[in-house]
Coordinates of C-alpha atoms in Angstrom, one line a residue:
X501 CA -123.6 19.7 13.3
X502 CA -119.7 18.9 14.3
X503 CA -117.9 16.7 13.0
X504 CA -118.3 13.2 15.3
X505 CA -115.1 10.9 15.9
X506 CA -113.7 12.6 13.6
X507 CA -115.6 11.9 11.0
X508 CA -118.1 14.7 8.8
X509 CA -121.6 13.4 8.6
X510 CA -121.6 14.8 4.8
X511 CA -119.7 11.9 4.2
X512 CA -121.7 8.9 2.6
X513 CA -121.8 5.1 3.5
X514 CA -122.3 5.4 7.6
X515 CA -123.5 2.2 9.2
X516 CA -122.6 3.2 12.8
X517 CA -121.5 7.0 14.1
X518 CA -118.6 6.7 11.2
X519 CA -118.4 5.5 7.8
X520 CA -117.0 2.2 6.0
X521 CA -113.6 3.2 3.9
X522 CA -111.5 1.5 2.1
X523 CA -107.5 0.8 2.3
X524 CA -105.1 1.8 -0.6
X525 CA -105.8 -2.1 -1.6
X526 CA -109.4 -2.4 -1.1
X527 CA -110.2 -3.8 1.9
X528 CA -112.9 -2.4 3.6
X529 CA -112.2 -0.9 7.0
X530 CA -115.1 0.2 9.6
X531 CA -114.0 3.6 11.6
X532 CA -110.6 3.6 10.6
X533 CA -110.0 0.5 13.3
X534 CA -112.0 -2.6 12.5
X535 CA -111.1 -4.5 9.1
X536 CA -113.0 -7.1 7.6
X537 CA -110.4 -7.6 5.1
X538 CA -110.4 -12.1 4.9
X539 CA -106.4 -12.1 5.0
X540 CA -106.0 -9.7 7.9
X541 CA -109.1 -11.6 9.9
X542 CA -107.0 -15.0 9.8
X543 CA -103.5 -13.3 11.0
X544 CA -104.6 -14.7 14.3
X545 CA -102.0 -15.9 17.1
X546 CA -103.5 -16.3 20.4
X547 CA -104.9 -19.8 21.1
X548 CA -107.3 -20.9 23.4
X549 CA -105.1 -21.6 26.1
X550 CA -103.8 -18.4 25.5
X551 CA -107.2 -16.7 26.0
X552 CA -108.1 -18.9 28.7
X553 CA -105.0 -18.2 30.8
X554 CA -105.2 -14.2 30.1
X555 CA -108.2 -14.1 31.7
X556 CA -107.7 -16.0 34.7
X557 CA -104.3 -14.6 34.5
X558 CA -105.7 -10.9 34.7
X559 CA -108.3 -11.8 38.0
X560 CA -105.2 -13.5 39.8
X561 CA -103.4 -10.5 41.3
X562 CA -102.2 -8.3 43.6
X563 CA -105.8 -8.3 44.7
X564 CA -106.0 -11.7 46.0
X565 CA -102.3 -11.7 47.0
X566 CA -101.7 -8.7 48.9
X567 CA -105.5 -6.9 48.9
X568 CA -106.7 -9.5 50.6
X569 CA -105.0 -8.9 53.6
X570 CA -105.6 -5.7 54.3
X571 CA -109.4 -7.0 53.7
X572 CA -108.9 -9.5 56.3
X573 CA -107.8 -7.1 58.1
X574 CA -110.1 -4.6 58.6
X575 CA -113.5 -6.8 58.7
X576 CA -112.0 -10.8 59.1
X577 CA -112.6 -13.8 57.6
X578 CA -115.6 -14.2 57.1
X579 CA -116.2 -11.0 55.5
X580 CA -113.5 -11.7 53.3
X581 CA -114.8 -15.0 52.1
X582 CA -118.5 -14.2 51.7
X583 CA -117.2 -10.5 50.0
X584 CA -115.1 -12.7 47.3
X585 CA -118.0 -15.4 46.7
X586 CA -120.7 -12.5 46.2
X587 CA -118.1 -10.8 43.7
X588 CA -117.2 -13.6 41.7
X589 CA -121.1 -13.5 40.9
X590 CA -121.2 -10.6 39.7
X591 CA -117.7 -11.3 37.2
X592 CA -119.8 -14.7 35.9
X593 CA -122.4 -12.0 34.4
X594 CA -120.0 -9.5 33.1
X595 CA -117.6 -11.4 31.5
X596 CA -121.4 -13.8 30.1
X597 CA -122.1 -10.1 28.9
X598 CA -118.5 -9.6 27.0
X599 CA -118.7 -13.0 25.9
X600 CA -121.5 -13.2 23.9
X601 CA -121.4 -9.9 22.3
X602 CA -117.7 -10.7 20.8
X603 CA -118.9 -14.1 20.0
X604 CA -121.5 -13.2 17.6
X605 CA -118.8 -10.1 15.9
X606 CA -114.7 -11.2 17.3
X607 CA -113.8 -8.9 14.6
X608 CA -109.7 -7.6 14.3
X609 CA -109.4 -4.4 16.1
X610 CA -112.6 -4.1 18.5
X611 CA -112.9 -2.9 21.7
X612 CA -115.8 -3.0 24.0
X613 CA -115.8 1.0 24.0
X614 CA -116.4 0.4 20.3
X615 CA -119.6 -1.6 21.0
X616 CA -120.7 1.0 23.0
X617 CA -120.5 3.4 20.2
X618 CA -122.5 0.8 17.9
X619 CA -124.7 -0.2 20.3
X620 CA -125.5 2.5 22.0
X621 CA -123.7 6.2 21.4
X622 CA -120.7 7.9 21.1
X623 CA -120.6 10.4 24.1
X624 CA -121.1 7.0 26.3
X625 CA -118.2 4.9 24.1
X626 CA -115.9 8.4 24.7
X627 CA -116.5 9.1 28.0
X628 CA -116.0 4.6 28.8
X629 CA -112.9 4.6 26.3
X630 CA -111.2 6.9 28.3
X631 CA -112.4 5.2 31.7
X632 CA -110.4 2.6 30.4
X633 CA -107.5 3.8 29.8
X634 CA -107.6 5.4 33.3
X635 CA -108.2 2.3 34.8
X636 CA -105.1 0.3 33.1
X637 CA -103.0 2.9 33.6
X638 CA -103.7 3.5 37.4
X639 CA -103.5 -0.2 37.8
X640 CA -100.1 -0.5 36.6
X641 CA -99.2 2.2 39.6
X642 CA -100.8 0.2 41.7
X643 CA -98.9 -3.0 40.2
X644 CA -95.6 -1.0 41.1
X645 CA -96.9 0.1 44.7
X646 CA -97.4 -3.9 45.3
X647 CA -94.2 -4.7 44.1
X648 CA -92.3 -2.1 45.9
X649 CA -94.3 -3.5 49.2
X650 CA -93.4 -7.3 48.8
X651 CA -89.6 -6.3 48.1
X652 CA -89.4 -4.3 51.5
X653 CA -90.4 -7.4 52.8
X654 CA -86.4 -8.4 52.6
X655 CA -85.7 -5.2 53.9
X656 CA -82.6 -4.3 51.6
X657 CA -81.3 -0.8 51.9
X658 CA -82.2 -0.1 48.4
X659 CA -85.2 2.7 48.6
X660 CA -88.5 2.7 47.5
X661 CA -88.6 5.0 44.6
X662 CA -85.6 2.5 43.0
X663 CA -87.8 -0.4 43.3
X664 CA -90.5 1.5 41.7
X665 CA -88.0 2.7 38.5
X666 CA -87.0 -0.8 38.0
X667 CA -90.4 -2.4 37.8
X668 CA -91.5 0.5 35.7
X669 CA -88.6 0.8 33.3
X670 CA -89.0 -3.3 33.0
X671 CA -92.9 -2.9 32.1
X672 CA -91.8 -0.4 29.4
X673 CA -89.1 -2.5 27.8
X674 CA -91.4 -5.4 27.7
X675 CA -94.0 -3.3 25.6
X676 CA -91.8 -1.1 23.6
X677 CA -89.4 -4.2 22.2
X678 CA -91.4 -7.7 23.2
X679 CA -94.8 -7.0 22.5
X680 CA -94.6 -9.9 19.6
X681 CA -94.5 -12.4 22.5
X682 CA -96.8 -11.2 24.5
X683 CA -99.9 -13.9 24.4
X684 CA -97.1 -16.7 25.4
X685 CA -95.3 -14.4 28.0
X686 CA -99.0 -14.0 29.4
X687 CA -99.6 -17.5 29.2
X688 CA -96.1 -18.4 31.3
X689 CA -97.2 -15.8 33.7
X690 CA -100.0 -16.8 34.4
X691 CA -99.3 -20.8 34.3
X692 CA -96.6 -19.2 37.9
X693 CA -99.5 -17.7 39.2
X694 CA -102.2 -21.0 39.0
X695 CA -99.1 -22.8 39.9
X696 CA -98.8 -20.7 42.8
X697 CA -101.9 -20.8 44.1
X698 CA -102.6 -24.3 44.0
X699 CA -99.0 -24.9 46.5
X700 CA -100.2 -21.8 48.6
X701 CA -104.1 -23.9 49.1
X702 CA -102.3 -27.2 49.4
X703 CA -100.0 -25.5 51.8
X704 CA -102.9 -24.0 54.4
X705 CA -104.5 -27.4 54.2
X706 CA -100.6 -28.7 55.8
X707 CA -100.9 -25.9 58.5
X708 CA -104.5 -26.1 59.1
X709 CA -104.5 -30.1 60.0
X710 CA -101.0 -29.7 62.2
X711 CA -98.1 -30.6 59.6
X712 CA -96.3 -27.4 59.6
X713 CA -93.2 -27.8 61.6
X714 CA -95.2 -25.9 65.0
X715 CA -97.4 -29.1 64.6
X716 CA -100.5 -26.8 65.6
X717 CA -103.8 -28.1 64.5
X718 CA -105.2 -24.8 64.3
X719 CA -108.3 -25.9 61.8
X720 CA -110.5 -22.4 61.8
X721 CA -109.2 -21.4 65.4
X722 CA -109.0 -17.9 64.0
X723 CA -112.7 -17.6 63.5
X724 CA -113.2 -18.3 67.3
X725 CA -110.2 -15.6 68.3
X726 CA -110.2 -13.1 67.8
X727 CA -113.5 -13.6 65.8
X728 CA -115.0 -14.1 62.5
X729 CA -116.3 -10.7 62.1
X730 CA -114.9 -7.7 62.9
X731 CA -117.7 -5.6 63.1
X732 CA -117.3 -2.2 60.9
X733 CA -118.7 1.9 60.9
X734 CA -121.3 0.3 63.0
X735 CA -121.9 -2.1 66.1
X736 CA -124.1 -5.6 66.4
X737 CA -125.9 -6.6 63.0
X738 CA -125.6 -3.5 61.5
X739 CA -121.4 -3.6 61.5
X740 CA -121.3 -7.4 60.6
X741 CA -123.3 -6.0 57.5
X742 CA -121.5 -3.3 56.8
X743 CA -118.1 -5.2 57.4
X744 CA -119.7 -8.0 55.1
X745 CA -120.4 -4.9 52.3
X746 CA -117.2 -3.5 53.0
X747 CA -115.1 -6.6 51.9
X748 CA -117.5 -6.9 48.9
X749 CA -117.0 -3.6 47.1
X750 CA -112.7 -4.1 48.1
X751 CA -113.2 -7.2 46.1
X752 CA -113.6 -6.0 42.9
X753 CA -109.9 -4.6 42.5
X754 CA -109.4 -8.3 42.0
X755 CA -111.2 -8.8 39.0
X756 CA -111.0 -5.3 37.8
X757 CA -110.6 -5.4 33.9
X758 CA -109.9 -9.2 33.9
X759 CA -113.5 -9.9 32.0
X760 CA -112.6 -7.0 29.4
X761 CA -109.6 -9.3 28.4
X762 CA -111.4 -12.2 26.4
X763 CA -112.8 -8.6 24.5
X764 CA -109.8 -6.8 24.3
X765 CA -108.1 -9.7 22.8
X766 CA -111.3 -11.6 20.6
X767 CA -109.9 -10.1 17.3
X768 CA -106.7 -11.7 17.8
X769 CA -107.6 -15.2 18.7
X770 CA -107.5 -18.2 17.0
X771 CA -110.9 -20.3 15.8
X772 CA -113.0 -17.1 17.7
X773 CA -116.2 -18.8 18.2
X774 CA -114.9 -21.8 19.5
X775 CA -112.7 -21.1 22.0
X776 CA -114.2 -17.8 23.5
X777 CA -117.0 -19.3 24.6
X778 CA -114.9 -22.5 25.8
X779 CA -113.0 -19.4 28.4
X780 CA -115.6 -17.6 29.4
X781 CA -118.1 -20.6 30.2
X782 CA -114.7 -22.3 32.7
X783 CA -114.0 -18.7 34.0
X784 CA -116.5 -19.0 36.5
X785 CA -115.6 -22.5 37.9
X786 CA -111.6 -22.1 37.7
X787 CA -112.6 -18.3 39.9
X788 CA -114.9 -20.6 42.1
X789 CA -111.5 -23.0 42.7
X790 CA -109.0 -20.2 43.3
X791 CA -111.0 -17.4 44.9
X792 CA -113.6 -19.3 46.7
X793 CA -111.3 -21.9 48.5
X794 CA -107.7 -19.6 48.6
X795 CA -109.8 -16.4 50.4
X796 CA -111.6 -19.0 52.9
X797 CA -108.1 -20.6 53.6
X798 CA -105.9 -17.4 53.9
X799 CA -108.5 -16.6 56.8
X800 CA -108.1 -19.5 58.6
X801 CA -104.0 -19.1 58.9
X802 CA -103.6 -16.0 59.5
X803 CA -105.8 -13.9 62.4
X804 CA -107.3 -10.9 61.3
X805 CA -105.4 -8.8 64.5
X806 CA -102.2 -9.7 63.4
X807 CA -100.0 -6.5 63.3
X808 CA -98.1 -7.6 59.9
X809 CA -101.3 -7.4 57.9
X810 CA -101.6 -4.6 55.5
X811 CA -103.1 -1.4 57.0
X812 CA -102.9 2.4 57.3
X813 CA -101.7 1.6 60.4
X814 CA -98.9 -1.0 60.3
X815 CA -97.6 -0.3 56.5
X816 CA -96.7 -3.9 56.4
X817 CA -94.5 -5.4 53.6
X818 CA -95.8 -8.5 53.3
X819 CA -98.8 -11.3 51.5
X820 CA -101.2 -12.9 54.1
X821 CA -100.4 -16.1 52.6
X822 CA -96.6 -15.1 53.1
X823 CA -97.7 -14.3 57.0
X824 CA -99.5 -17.2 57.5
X825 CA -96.5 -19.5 56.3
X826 CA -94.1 -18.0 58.6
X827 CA -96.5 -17.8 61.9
X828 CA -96.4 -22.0 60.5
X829 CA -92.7 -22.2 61.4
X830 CA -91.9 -23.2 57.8
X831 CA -88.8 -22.0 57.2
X832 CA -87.8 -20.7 53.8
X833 CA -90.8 -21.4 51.8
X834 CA -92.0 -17.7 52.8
X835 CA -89.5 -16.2 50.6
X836 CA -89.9 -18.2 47.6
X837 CA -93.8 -17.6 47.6
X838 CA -92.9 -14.0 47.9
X839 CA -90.6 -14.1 44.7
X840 CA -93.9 -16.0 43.1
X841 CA -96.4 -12.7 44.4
X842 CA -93.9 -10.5 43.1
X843 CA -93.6 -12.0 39.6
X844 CA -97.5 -12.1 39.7
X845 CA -97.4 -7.7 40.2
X846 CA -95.0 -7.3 37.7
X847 CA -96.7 -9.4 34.8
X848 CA -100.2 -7.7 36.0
X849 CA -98.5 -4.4 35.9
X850 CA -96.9 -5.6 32.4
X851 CA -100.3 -6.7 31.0
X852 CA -102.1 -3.5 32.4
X853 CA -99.9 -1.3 30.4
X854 CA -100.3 -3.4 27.0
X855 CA -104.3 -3.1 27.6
X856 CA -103.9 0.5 28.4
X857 CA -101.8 1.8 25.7
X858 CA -103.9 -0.7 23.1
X859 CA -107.4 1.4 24.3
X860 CA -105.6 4.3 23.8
X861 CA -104.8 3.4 20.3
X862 CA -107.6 2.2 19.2
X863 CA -108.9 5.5 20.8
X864 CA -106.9 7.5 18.6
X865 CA -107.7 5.8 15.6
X866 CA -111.4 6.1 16.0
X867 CA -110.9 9.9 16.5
X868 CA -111.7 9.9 20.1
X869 CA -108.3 10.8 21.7
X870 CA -104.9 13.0 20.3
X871 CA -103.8 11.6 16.5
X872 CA -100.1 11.7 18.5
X873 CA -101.5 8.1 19.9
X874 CA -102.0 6.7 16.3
X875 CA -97.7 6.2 16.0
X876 CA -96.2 2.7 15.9
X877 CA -92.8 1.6 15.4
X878 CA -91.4 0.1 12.6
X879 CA -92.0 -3.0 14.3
X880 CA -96.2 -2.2 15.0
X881 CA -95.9 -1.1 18.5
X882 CA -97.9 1.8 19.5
X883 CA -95.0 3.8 21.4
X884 CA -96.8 6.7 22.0
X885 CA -99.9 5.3 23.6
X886 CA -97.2 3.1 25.3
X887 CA -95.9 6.0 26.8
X888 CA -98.1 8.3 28.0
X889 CA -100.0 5.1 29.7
X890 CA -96.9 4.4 31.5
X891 CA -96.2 7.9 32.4
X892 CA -99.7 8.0 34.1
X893 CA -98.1 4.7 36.0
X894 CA -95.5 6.8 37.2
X895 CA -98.3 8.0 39.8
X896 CA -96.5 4.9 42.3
X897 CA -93.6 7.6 42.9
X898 CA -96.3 8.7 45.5
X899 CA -94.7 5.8 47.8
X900 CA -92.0 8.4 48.3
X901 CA -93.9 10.7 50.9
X902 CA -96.5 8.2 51.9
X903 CA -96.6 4.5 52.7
X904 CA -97.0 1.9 50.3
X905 CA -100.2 0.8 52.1
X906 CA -102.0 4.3 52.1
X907 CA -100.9 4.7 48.5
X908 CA -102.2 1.4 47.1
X909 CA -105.0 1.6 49.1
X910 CA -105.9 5.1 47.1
X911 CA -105.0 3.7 43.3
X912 CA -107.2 0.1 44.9
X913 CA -110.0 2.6 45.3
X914 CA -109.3 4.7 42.2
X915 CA -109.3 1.9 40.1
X916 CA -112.2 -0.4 41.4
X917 CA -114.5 2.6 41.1
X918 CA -113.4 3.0 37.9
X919 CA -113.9 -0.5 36.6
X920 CA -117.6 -0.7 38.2
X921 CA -118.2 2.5 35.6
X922 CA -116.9 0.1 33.1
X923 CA -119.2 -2.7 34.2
X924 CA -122.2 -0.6 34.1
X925 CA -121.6 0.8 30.5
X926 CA -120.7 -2.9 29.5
X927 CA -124.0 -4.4 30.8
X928 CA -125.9 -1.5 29.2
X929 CA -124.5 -1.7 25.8
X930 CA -124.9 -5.4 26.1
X931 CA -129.1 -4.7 27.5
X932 CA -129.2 -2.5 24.0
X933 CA -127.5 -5.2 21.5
X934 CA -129.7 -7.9 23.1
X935 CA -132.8 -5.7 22.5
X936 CA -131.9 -5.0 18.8
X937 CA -131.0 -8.7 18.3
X938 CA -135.0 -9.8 19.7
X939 CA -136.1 -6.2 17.4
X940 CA -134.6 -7.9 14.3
X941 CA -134.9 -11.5 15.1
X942 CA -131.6 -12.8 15.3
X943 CA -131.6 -14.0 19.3
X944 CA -131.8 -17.0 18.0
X945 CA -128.4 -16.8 15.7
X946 CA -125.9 -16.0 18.6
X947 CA -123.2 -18.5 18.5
X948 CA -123.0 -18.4 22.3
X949 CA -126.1 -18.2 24.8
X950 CA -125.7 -17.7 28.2
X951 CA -128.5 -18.4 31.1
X952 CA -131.0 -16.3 33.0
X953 CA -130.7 -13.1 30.5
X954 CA -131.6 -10.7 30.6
X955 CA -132.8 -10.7 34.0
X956 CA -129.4 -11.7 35.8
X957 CA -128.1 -8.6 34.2
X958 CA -131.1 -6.4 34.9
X959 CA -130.0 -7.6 38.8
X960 CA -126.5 -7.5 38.6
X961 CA -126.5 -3.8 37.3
X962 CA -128.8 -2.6 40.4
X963 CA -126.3 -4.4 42.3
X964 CA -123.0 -2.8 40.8
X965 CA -124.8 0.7 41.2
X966 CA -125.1 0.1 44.2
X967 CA -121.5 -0.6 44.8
X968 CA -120.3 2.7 42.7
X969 CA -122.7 4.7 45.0
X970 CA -121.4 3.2 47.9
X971 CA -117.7 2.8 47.2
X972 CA -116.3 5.0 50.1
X973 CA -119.5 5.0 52.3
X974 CA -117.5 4.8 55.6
X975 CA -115.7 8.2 55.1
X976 CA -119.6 9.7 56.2
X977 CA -119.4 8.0 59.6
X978 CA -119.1 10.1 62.1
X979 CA -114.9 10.7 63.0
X980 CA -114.3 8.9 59.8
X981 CA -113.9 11.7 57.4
X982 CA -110.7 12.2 55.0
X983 CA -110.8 14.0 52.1
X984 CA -108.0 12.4 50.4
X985 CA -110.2 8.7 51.0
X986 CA -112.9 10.6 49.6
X987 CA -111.8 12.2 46.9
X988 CA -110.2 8.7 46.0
X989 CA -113.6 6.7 46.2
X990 CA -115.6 9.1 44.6
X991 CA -114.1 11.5 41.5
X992 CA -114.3 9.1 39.2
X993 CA -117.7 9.4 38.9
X994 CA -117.8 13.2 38.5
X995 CA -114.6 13.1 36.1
X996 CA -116.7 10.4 33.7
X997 CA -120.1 12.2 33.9
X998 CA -118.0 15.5 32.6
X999 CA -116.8 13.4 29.7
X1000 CA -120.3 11.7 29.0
X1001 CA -122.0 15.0 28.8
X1002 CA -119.3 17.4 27.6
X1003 CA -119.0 14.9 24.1
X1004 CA -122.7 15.3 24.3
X1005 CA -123.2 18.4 24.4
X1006 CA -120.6 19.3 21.7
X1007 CA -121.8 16.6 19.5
X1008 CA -125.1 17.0 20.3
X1009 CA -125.3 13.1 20.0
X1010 CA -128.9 11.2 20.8
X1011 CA -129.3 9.5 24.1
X1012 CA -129.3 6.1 23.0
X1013 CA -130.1 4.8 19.6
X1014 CA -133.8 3.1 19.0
X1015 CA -133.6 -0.5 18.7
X1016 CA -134.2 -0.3 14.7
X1017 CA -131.6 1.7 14.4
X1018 CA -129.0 0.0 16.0
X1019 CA -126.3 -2.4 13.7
X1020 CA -126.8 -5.5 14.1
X1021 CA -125.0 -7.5 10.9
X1022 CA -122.4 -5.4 9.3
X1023 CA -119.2 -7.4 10.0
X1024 CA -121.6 -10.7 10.7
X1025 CA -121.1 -12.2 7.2
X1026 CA -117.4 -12.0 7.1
X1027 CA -117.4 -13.6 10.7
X1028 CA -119.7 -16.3 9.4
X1029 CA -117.2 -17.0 6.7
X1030 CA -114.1 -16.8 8.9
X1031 CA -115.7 -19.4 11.4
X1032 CA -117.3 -22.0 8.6
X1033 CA -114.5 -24.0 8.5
X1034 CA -113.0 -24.4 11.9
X1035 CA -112.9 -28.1 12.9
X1036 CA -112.2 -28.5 16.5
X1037 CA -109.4 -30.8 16.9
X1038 CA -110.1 -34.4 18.0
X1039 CA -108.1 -35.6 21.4
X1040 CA -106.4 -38.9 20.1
X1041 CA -105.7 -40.2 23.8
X1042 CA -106.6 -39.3 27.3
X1043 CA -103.5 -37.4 28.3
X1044 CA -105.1 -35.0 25.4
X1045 CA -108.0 -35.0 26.2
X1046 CA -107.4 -34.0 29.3
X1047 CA -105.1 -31.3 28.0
X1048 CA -107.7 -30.2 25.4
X1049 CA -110.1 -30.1 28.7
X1050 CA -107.6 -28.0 30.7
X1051 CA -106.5 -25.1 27.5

C-alpha cells in the first residue's frame, strides 16, 4: 500500500487516515495541521460579531447586486423572488450541517475538507479540498469581472484589463501584507454592505409608493407589464416552471461558499461554542431580511425588458438596484450606491482569495497538494498559496476578448456548480458524523442541535443533486446549444469525479468508513476544556443588550 496524505501507514499512533505527532515542544499535532496544544487553542481573535458578519458578509455579493439582474432578466420577478426564497432553504440546512459539526470539534486549523477525511475518506476530502480551492479562486475572477462591469458604468476611457490589474493587484496586497487585520476589515466590509442594503430596500419602498422625484406610484406595475414570468426553454406551465428552476439554480452563486465561512474560520474564534451557534442559528433570519425582501423589491423597480439589465445581449455596466434608482429620477444617489456595489466585489473578491489560498495551505500541510504551498512569510502569511490562488483569479483577463457579461456569466456557472459539489460532500460527511455519533451514543452530547435532522438533509441533498444535474439544462433545448455554456455548467463534475477516483485508485482507500470506525472524540476533551470556562457576558443596559442581540 502507498503512502496516504503523505503519511506511511507503518507509522504507529493513527486515529484518522494520519497519525498524531508531536512539535519540537510537545504539543500534540493531528495531520500535521490541527493542534490541540491549550496555548495555541486560546490564541483566538475573531469575535462573534466578527463571525457573524463574515458570514452574512460572504452571501451579500455580486450575486444579489449584479447577478440578480441578469436573473430578472432572463425569467422576471417572480422567478427571481421565489428562486432566492427556495435557495435560502437550502443555505439554512447547509450551513445547520457546518454548524453543528464544528460546534462539537472548532478545533485551530480545520477545514471541512478535513472532516471529510475523518468522517468519511480521503479520496472524497482530496478530490472536495481541491473543489475548494477551485471554487475561491474562480470567484475572485468573477469578483474582478463585477468590478470591471460596475466601473464601465462611468464610462472612463481607462480599459478593461486596467480595471481588472488594479482590483487584482489590490486583493494581493491586502493578503500578502494585511492579512493580520483581516476579521475587522471583514467586519467593516460587511457592516457597507448591510448598510447598503437596508438604504437600497428603504429606497424601493420611496419609488414604489410615488416619492422619487417622477412621483410615479408604480407599486408592482412591473408584474402586470411586461409580466411576472417570462416564460423559459418552454411555453405555458412548463416555461413558468422551468423559468421558476432556472432562477433557482442562478441563485446559488449568491451563497456560494458563504456557509463554509463560520467552518473555515471556527478554529480562530473566540468563546467557539457560544458564538457559532449564536451565527449560524440568525443566518437564516438576517438572509430572510436581506434576500427575501431586497429580490422581491429589485423586481418591482426595475422591468424585466429593460435593455440595461445584464445579458449576453446588452453587456450592460450596471446593478438593477442602480437601474431602478435612475428610471426613479433620483439624481446622484445612483452613483454612490454604485461606489457601495463596487466596494462589496472588491472585499468578496478580497475574502475569496484569503479562503482560497488558506484551503490550499491547509491542503499542503495535510499532504494533499504541492509542499511549495506550505511557505509563509516571516510574518505567517502563506504567500505561495496566496499566489497561485490569485494567479488562477487572473482568469478575469478573459473580459479582454469577450464581454464582461458573457465572462461572468461563465465563472457564475463555473463556480455555483462547483459549490453544489461542495454542498453534497458537506451534507454527506455530516449524514456519516451524525450516524457514528447515534453508533457511539454521543447524539445527545452535541453542544448545538439543529431541527428536523436528519431528514431535512436527507431532502435537501436529493434536491441539490438535482440542481448539479441540471445546472445548464437549457443548452439541450432545441437551437440552444453552445459548447462554451456547456462546457461551463458541466466539467466540474467530470474534473471532481477524476480526482475522487484517481486518489482512489492510487490509494486504494475504502469507500466510506463503517460507523465504528469512524473518530468521534479525539480533539473532544481538549474542546471541552477550552469551552468550560466561557461566561457569556451580561448586557448591563438596553443599548447592550441590544448590541449583544445584534453581534
Amino acid at each position: 500500500m502507498k503512502e496516504e496524505n503523505g503519511y506511511a501507514e507503518s507509522q504507529g499512533g493513527n486515529t484518522l487516515d494520519g497519525p498524531i505527532h508531536h512539535t519540537k515542544d510537545s504539543a500534540p499535532v493531528l495531520d500535521g495541521v490541527i493542534t490541540f496544544d491549550k496555548d495555541s487553542q486560546l490564541q483566538r481573535g475573531l469575535k462573534s460579531r466578527h463571525i457573524q458578519f463574515l458570514a452574512l458578509g460572504g452571501a451579500i455579493g455580486t450575486g444579489l447586486f449584479v447577478g440578480s439582474g441578469a436573473i430578472l432578466h432572463l425569467v422576471g420577478p417572480v422567478p427571481l423572488w421565489l428562486g432566492y426564497l427556495s435557495m435560502m432553504a437550502v443555505v439554512w440546512i447547509v450551513m445547520n450541517n457546518i454548524a453543528e459539526m464544528v460546534t462539537y470539534l472548532p478545533m485551530k486549523g480545520i477545514t471541512l475538507p478535513y472532516f471529510t477525511q475523518r468522517y468519511v475518506d480521503s479520496s472524497l476530502a482530496f478530490a472536495a479540498g481541491w473543489n475548494y480551492w477551485y471554487a475561491y479562486a474562480i470567484l475572485v475572477a468573477a469578483e474582478a469581472t463585477a468590478g470591471a462591469i460596475l466601473l464601465d458604468y462611468w464610462k472612463t476611457p481607462v480599459p478593461t484589463v486596467v480595471w481588472i490589474t488594479i482590483i487584482l493587484i489590490v486583493n494581493l496586497f491586502l493578503n500578502i501584507i494585511a492579512v493580520e487585520v483581516f476579521g475587522e476589515a471583514e467586519f467593516w466590509f460587511a457592516s457597507i454592505k448591510l448598510i447598503t442594503i437596508i438604504g437600497l430596500v428603504i429606497t424601493a419602498l420611496v419609488i414604489m409608493l410615488g416619492g422619487a422625484p417622477n412621483h410615479q406610484r408604480i407599486g408592482f406595475l412591473y408584474w402586470e407589464n411586461p409580466g411576472a414570468f417570462k416564460e423559459y426553454v418552454a411555453t405555458g406551465s412548463t416555461g413558468r416552471f422551468l423559468a421558476y428552476w432556472t432562477a433557482f439554480i442562478r441563485a446559488g452563486f449568491s451563497f456560494i461558499t458563504s456557509p463554509e465561512l463560520i467552518g473555515l474560520a471556527a478554529g480562530e474564534t473566540v468563546a467557539p461554542r457560544r458564538n457559532l451557534p449564536k451565527a449560524a442559528s440568525r443566518f437564516l433570519a438576517r438572509l430572510a431580511l436581506f434576500y427575501g425582501v431586497s429580490t422581491l423589491l429589485v423586481g418591482a423597480i426595475v422591468p424585466s425588458d429593460d435593455p440595461h439589465l445584464l445579458s449576453k445581449e446588452s453587456n450592460a455596466n450596471a446593478s438593477p438596484w442602480v437601474i431602478g434608482i435612475k428610471r426613479a429620477g433620483i439624481g446622484g444617489l445612483d452613483h454612490v450606491v454604485n461606489v457601495a456595489i463596487l466596494t462589496s466585489a472588491w472585499s468578496a473578491g478580497n475574502a475569496f482569495l484569503y479562503s482560497g489560498s488558506r484551503v490550499l495551505y491547509s491542503m499542503a500541510m495535510n499532504g494533499q497538494a504541492p509542499r511549495i504551498f506550505r511557505r509563509t512569510s516571516s510574518r505567517g502569511v502563506p504567500y505561495a498559496a496566496v499566489l497561485a490562488t490569485w494567479l488562477f483569479g487572473c482568469l478575469a483577463y478573459l473580459n479582454a476578448s469577450d464581454s464582461g457579461a458573457i465572462v461572468f456569466g461563465w465563472f457564475s456557472n463555473l463556480s455555483t456548480i462547483s459549490g453544489y459539489i461542495a454542498w453534497i460532500v458537506v451534507m454527506f460527511t455530516y449524514l456519516r458524523f451524525r450516524k457514528a455519533m447515534n453508533y457511539q451514543g454521543l447524539l445527545h452530547t452535541l453542544p448545538y442541535k439543529t431541527k428536523f435532522q436528519p431528514w431535512a438533509t436527507w431532502a435537501v441533498l436529493g434536491v441539490v443533486i438535482l440542481l448539479t444535474l441540471t445546472n445548464g439544462f437549457q443548452v439541450f433545448a432545441q437551437g440552444q446549444w453552445d459548447v462554451k455554456d456547456f462546457l461551463a455548467a458541466y466539467i466540474t463534475i467530470p474534473a471532481f469525479m477524476l480526482l475522487y477516483l484517481g486518489h482512489k485508485a492510487w490509494f486504494r482507500t475504502p469507500w466510506k468508513k463503517s460507523a465504528h470506525d469512524i473518530d468521534v472524540l479525539t480533539g473532544k476533551k481538549e474542546m471541552d476544556e477550552l469551552c468550560a470556562d466561557d461566561v457569556a457576558p451580561v448586557p448591563k443596559n438596553w443599548l447592550q443588550r441590544i448590541w449583544f442581540w445584534i453581534a
